[in-house]
XYZ file of C-alpha atoms in Angstrom:
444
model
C 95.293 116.871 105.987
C 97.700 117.528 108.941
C 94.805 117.943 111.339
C 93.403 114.468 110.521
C 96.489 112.912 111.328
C 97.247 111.273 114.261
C 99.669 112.211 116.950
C 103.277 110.839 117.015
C 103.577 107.510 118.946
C 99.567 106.458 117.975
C 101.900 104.236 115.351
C 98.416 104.579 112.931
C 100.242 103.014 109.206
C 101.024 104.383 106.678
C 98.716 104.455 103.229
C 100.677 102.406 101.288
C 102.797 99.466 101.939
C 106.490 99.072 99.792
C 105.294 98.970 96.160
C 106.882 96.586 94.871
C 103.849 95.280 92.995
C 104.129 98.560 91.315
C 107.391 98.172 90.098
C 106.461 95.228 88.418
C 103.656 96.539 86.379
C 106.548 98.025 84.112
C 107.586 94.537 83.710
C 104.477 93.304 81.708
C 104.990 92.612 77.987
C 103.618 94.687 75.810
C 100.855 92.249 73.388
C 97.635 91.331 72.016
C 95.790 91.965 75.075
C 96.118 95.749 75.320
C 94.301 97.456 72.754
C 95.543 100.580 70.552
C 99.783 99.983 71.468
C 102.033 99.479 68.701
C 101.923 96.455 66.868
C 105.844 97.090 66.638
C 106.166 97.182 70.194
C 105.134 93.296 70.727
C 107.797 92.014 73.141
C 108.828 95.059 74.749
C 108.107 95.537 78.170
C 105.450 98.541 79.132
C 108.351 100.011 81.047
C 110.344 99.936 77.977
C 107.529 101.229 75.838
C 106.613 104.065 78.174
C 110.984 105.018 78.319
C 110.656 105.792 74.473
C 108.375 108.815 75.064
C 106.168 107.196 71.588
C 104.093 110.539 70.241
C 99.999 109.343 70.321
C 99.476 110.212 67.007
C 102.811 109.388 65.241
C 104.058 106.732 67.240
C 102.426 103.498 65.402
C 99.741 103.017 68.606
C 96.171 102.174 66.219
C 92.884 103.650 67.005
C 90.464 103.718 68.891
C 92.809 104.790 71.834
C 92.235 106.518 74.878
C 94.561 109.084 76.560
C 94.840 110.444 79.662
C 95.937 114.188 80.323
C 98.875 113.535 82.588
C 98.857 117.428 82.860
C 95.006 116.822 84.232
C 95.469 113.896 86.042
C 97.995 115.951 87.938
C 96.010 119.010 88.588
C 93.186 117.372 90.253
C 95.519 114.887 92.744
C 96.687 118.571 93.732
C 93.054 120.237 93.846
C 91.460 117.585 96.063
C 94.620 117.142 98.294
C 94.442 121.083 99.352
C 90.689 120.780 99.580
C 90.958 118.257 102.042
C 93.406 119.925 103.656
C 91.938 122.935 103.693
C 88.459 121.952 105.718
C 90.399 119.380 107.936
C 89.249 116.577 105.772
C 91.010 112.777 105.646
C 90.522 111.000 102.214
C 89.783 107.847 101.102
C 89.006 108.277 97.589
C 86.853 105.131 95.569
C 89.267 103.134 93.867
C 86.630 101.627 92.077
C 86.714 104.616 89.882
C 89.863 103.537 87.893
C 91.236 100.064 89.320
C 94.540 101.390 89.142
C 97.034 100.871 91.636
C 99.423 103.545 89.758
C 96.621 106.245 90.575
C 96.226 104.956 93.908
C 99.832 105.321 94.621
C 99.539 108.847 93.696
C 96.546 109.423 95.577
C 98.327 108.314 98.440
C 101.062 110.632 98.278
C 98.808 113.165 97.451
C 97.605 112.585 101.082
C 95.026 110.233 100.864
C 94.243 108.336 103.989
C 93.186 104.691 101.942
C 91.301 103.580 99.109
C 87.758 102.745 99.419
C 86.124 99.539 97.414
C 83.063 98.102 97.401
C 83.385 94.417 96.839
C 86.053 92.553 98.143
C 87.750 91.446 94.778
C 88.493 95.205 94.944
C 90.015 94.809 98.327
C 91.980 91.929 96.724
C 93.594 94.317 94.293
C 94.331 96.990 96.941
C 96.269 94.227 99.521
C 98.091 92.756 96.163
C 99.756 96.344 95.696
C 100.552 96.592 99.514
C 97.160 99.356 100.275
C 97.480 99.139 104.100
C 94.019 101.398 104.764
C 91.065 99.972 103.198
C 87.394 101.183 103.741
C 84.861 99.146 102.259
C 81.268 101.202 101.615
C 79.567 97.852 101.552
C 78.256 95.195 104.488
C 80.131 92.432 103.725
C 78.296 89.227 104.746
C 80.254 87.061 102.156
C 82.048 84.078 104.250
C 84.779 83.353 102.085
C 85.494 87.157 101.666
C 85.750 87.182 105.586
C 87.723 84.494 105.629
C 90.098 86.018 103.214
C 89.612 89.846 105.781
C 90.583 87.462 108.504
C 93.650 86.107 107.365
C 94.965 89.278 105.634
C 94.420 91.064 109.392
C 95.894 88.704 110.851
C 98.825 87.881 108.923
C 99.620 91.604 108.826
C 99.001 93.812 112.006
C 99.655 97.248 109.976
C 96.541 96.291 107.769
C 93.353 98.497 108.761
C 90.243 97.458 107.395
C 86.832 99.055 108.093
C 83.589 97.504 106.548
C 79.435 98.707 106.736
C 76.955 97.488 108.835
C 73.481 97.598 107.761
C 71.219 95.080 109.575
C 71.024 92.504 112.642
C 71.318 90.251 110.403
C 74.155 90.940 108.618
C 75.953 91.335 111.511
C 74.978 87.737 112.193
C 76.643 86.545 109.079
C 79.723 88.746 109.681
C 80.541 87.339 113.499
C 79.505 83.874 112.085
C 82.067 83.432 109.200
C 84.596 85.226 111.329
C 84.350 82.573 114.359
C 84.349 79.861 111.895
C 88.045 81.508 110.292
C 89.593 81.817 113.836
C 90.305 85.296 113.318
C 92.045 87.056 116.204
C 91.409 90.586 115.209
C 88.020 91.865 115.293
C 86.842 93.943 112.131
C 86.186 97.215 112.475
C 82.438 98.526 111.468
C 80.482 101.632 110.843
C 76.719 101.536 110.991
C 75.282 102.635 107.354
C 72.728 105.541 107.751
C 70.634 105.269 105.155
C 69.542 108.277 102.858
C 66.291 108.020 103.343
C 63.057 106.047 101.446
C 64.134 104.743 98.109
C 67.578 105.191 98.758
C 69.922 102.584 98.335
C 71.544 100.493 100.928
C 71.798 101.161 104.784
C 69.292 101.079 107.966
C 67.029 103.718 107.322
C 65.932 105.053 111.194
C 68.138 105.949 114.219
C 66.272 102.945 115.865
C 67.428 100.549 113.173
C 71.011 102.137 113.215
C 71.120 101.144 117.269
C 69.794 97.663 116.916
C 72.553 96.780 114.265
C 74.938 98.779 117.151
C 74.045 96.496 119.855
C 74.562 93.552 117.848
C 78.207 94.644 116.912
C 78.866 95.259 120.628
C 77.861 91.705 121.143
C 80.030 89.917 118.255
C 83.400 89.091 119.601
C 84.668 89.587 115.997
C 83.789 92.698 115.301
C 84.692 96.144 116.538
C 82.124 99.615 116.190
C 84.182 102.721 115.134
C 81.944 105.293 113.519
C 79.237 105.781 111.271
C 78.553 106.256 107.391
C 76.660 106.809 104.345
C 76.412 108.466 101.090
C 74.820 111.525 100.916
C 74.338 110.840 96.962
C 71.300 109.085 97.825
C 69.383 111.618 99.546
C 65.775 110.979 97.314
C 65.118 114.678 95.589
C 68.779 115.861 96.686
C 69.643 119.584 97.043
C 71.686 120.954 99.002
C 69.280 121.310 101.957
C 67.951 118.036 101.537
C 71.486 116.747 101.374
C 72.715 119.160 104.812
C 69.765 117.877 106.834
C 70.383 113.947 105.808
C 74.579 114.929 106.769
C 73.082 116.673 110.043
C 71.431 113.338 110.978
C 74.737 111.094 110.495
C 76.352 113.162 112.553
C 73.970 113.189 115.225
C 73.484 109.678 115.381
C 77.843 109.597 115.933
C 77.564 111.963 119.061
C 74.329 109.825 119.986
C 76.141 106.721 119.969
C 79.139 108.210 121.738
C 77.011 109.632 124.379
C 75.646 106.251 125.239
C 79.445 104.645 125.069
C 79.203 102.739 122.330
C 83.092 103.479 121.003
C 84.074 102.363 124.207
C 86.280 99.352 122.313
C 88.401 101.958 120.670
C 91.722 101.986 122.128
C 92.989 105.558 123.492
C 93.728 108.432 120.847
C 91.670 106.526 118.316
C 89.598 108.501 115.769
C 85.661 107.566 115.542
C 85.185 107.766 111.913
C 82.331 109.489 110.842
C 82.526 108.960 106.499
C 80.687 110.372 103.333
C 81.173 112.153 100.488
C 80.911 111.063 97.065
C 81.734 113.085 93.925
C 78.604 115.636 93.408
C 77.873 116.987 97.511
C 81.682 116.839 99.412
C 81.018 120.532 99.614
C 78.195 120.039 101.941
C 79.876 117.443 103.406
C 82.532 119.850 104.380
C 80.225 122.195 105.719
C 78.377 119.772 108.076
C 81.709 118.325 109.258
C 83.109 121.480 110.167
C 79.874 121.356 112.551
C 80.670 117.965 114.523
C 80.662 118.314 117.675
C 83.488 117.666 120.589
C 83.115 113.918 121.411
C 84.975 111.711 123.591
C 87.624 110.546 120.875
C 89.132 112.456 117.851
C 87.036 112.266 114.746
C 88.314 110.956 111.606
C 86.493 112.915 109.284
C 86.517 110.766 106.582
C 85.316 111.606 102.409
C 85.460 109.254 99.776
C 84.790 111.273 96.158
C 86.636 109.313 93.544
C 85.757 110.421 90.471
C 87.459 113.396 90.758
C 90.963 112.071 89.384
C 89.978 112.479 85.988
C 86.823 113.781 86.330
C 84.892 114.516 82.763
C 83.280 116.268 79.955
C 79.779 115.130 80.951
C 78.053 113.942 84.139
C 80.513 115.451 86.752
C 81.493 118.402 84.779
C 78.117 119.357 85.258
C 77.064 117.933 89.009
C 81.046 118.559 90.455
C 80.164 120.944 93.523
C 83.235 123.126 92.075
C 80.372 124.585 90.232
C 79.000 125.589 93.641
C 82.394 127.041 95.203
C 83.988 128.019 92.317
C 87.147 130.051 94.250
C 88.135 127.072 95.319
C 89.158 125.583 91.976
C 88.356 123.766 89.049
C 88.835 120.171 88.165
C 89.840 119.328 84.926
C 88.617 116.540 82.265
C 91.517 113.933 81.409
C 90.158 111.626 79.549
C 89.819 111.880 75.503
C 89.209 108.849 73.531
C 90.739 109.441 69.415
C 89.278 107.568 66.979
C 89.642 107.978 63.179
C 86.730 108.523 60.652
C 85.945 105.125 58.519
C 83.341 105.552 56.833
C 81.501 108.974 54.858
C 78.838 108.092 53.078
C 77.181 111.075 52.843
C 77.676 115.176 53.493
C 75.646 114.737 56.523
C 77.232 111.454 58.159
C 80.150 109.726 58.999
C 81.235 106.607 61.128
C 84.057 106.434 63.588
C 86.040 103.371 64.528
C 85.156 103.839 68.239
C 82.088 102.267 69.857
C 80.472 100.863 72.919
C 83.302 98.421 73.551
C 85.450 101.515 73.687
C 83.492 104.458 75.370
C 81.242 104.952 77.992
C 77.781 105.269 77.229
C 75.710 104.654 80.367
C 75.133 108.650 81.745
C 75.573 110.225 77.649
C 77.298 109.600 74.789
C 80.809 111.381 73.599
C 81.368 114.544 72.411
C 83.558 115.211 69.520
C 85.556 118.005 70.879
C 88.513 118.073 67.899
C 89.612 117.008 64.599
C 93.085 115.888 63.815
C 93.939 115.820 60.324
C 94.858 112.427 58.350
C 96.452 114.808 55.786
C 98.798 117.044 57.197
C 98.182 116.281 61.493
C 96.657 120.261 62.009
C 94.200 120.040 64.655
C 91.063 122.151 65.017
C 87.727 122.177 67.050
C 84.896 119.349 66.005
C 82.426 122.261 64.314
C 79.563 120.739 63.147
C 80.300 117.151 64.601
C 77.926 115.574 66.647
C 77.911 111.989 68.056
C 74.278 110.811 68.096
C 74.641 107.063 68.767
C 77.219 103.846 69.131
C 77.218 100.609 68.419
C 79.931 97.880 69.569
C 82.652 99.179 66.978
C 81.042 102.091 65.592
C 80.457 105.549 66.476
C 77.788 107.049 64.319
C 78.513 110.663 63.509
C 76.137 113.929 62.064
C 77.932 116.630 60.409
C 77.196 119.855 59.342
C 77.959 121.315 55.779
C 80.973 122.452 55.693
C 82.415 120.427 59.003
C 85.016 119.335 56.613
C 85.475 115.830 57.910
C 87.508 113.325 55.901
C 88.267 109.332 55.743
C 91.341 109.320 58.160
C 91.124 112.204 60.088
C 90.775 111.345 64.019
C 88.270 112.917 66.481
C 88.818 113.389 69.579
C 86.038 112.944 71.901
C 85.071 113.971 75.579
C 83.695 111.450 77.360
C 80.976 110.970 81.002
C 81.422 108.836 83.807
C 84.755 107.665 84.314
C 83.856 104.620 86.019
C 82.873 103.270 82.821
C 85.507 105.026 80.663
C 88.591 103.288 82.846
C 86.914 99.792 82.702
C 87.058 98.954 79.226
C 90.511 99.870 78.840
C 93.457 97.764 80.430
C 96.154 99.841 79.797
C 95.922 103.683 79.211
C 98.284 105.580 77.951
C 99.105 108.923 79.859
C 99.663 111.124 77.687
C 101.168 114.977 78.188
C 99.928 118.246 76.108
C 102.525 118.002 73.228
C 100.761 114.225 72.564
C 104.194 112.525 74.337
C 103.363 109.039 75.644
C 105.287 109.272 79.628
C 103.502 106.229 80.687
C 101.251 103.580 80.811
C 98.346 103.024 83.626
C 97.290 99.707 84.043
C 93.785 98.835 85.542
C 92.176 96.093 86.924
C 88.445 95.432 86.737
């Protein structure tokens, strides 16, 4: 991302502040709380735990347990750094993906420019492991969160916060709380495009977008520096649909430079102009690649975060790799094991996996391989289909002759890894041979 850096002497900060936070997350003891370790590991710390090098399936952690591909995890940091890189792209990918401040630390150094939340305990998180860019895709019109934006801004002059805009009157709000804290630095804002009718948040005409301009111009507090949106939105997306709605947020940047409305940005400072979640940053690329010369650098700024583990359903299929496929693959990390319980007939069987343990929301698992509970041979989940969960249960068809026994584990594929990372506190990352290397802790 060299050409979205900025020059020497700017003094822009770094991504991530001394992680010292991070060091202590190796500190926690291992105990009740974290589902699937060891019983005998009670009392050892995780960084302890994680120094043995434990095997997954012989190493006394109980099922259900999910694992993370640390091969995987690996692989994509790489794939999306160079992609970035390669169309003069910054980063700032969604930490609200995984909650983990050990992937955001790697994001980082895989070149990301921040983290983006979207609610400000997220933020909270980020500033408690020392994340010095944060870009929040959300209008924040909560007082005591801008009370708590004020103080960390001005306790710490390195910190660079950016927030939505949306509406007159949440601009209002903003400016109001912020008086009321005494803040001394403004906060910096980029007016929300919306995607169109039906779409989710942001002002939804050009017209709208300048009102809620004027009234950050006219709020001591705050500070315009670009635009936004998500191009995810886009009603009846496609990937003209998707251009066009891109085409407009970019227009409405050059509009608003044209009539001098980033006049408050201080010399060498990048107007950001952000998108990009996980299913379109190919078109965002395109259309960025199109922005025009304006009176400031442009910070061209995308914000995919599903990407780090990616998985076996929704995004394998919408992931616009699909689209461009010479410029890589990701690959699925996640795979949740759980062991068979239950056979009561030829043509059923229950896992000891369920909705507290999987994500359900986009589709259910897929049993992808079978692990024996006889001799530990593993072979692919013929036959094996899960057609429903319930809170502790996974229930499982089977065809004659899938060969499926009381103790043998299944490996499953999972979608959406928003809602695979959130139900799990601490995940063990796990390498090909089934060796434990570490331990990522998240925070929902």
């Amino acid at each position: 991302m060299a050409a979205e850096r900025p020059a020497a002497g700017l003094a822009e900060p770094t991504g991530l502040a001394e992680p010292t936070s991070l060091a202590g997350l190796a500190d926690e003891l291992v105990d009740h709380r974290f589902k699937a370790l060891p019983p005998d590991a009670e009392g050892l710390t995780v960084g302890a735990l994680a120094a043995e090098r434990r095997n997954l399936f012989t190493g006394g952690f109980t099922t259900p347990v999910l694992a993370l591909s640390a091969e995987s995890v690996e692989h994509n940091l790489v794939l999306l750094e160079t992609y970035a890189e390669r169309h003069g792209l910054a980063f700032a990918p969604h930490g609200k993906t995984s909650m983990s401040p050990q992937l955001f630390a790697r994001q980082l150094e895989h070149g990301a420019w921040g983290i983006t939340a979207a609610v400000p305990h997220q933020a909270r998180v980020y500033r408690a492991f020392g994340i010095q860019r944060i870009f929040l895709a959300n209008e924040l019109v909560d007082a005591a969160a801008l009370r708590w934006v004020a103080g960390e801004l001005d306790a710490d002059p390195d910190f660079r916060f950016v927030c939505y805009a949306d509406s007159v009157r949440g601009v209002e709000l903003m400016d109001e709380a912020l008086r009321a804290a005494g803040t001394s630095r403004p906060v910096d804002v980029v007016v929300e495009l919306g995607a169109g009718e039906g779409a989710r948040t942001g002002a939804r005409t050009e017209a709208d977008c300048a009102a809620v301009a004027d009234a950050v111009a006219a709020a001591r507090t705050l500070r315009l520096v670009g635009v936004a949106g998500y191009e995810g939105e886009v009603p009846r997306a496609s990937g003209e649909r998707v251009r066009d709605w891109l085409r407009r947020l970019v227009a409405l940047a050059a509009s608003f430079d044209a009539a001098g409305r980033f006049a408050a940005l201080d010399a060498g400072e990048r107007i950001v102009i952000s998108a990009g979640g996980s299913a379109w940053f190919d078109a965002v690329a395109d259309v960025f690649a199109e922005i025009p010369e304006l009176s400031s650098p442009v910070l061209k700024l995308l914000r995919s975060g599903a990407y780090v583990s990616h998985d076996d359903g929704h995004y394998r299929h919408l992931t616009p790799f699909n689209r461009v496929p010479e410029e890589g693959a990701l690959q699925p990390a996640f795979r949740l094991w759980a062991q068979v319980v239950s056979r009561p007939t030829a043509g059923q069987a229950f896992l000891n996996a369920g909705k507290r343990d999987a994500a359900y929301d986009l589709d259910l698992p897929q049993a992808q391989v079978v692990r024996s509970g006889r001799d530990g041979s593993v072979r692919e989940a013929a036959g094996i289909e899960i057609t429903g969960l319930s809170d502790q249960h996974a229930w499982v068809r089977t065809d004659e002759g899938a060969g499926l026994e009381v103790g043998d584990w299944v490996g499953m594929g999972l979608s959406h890894p928003c809602t695979s990372f959130d139900k799990w506190q601490l995940i063990p990352l796990v390498e090909a041979d089934g060796t434990v290397t570490d331990y990522i802790r998240t925070f929902f």
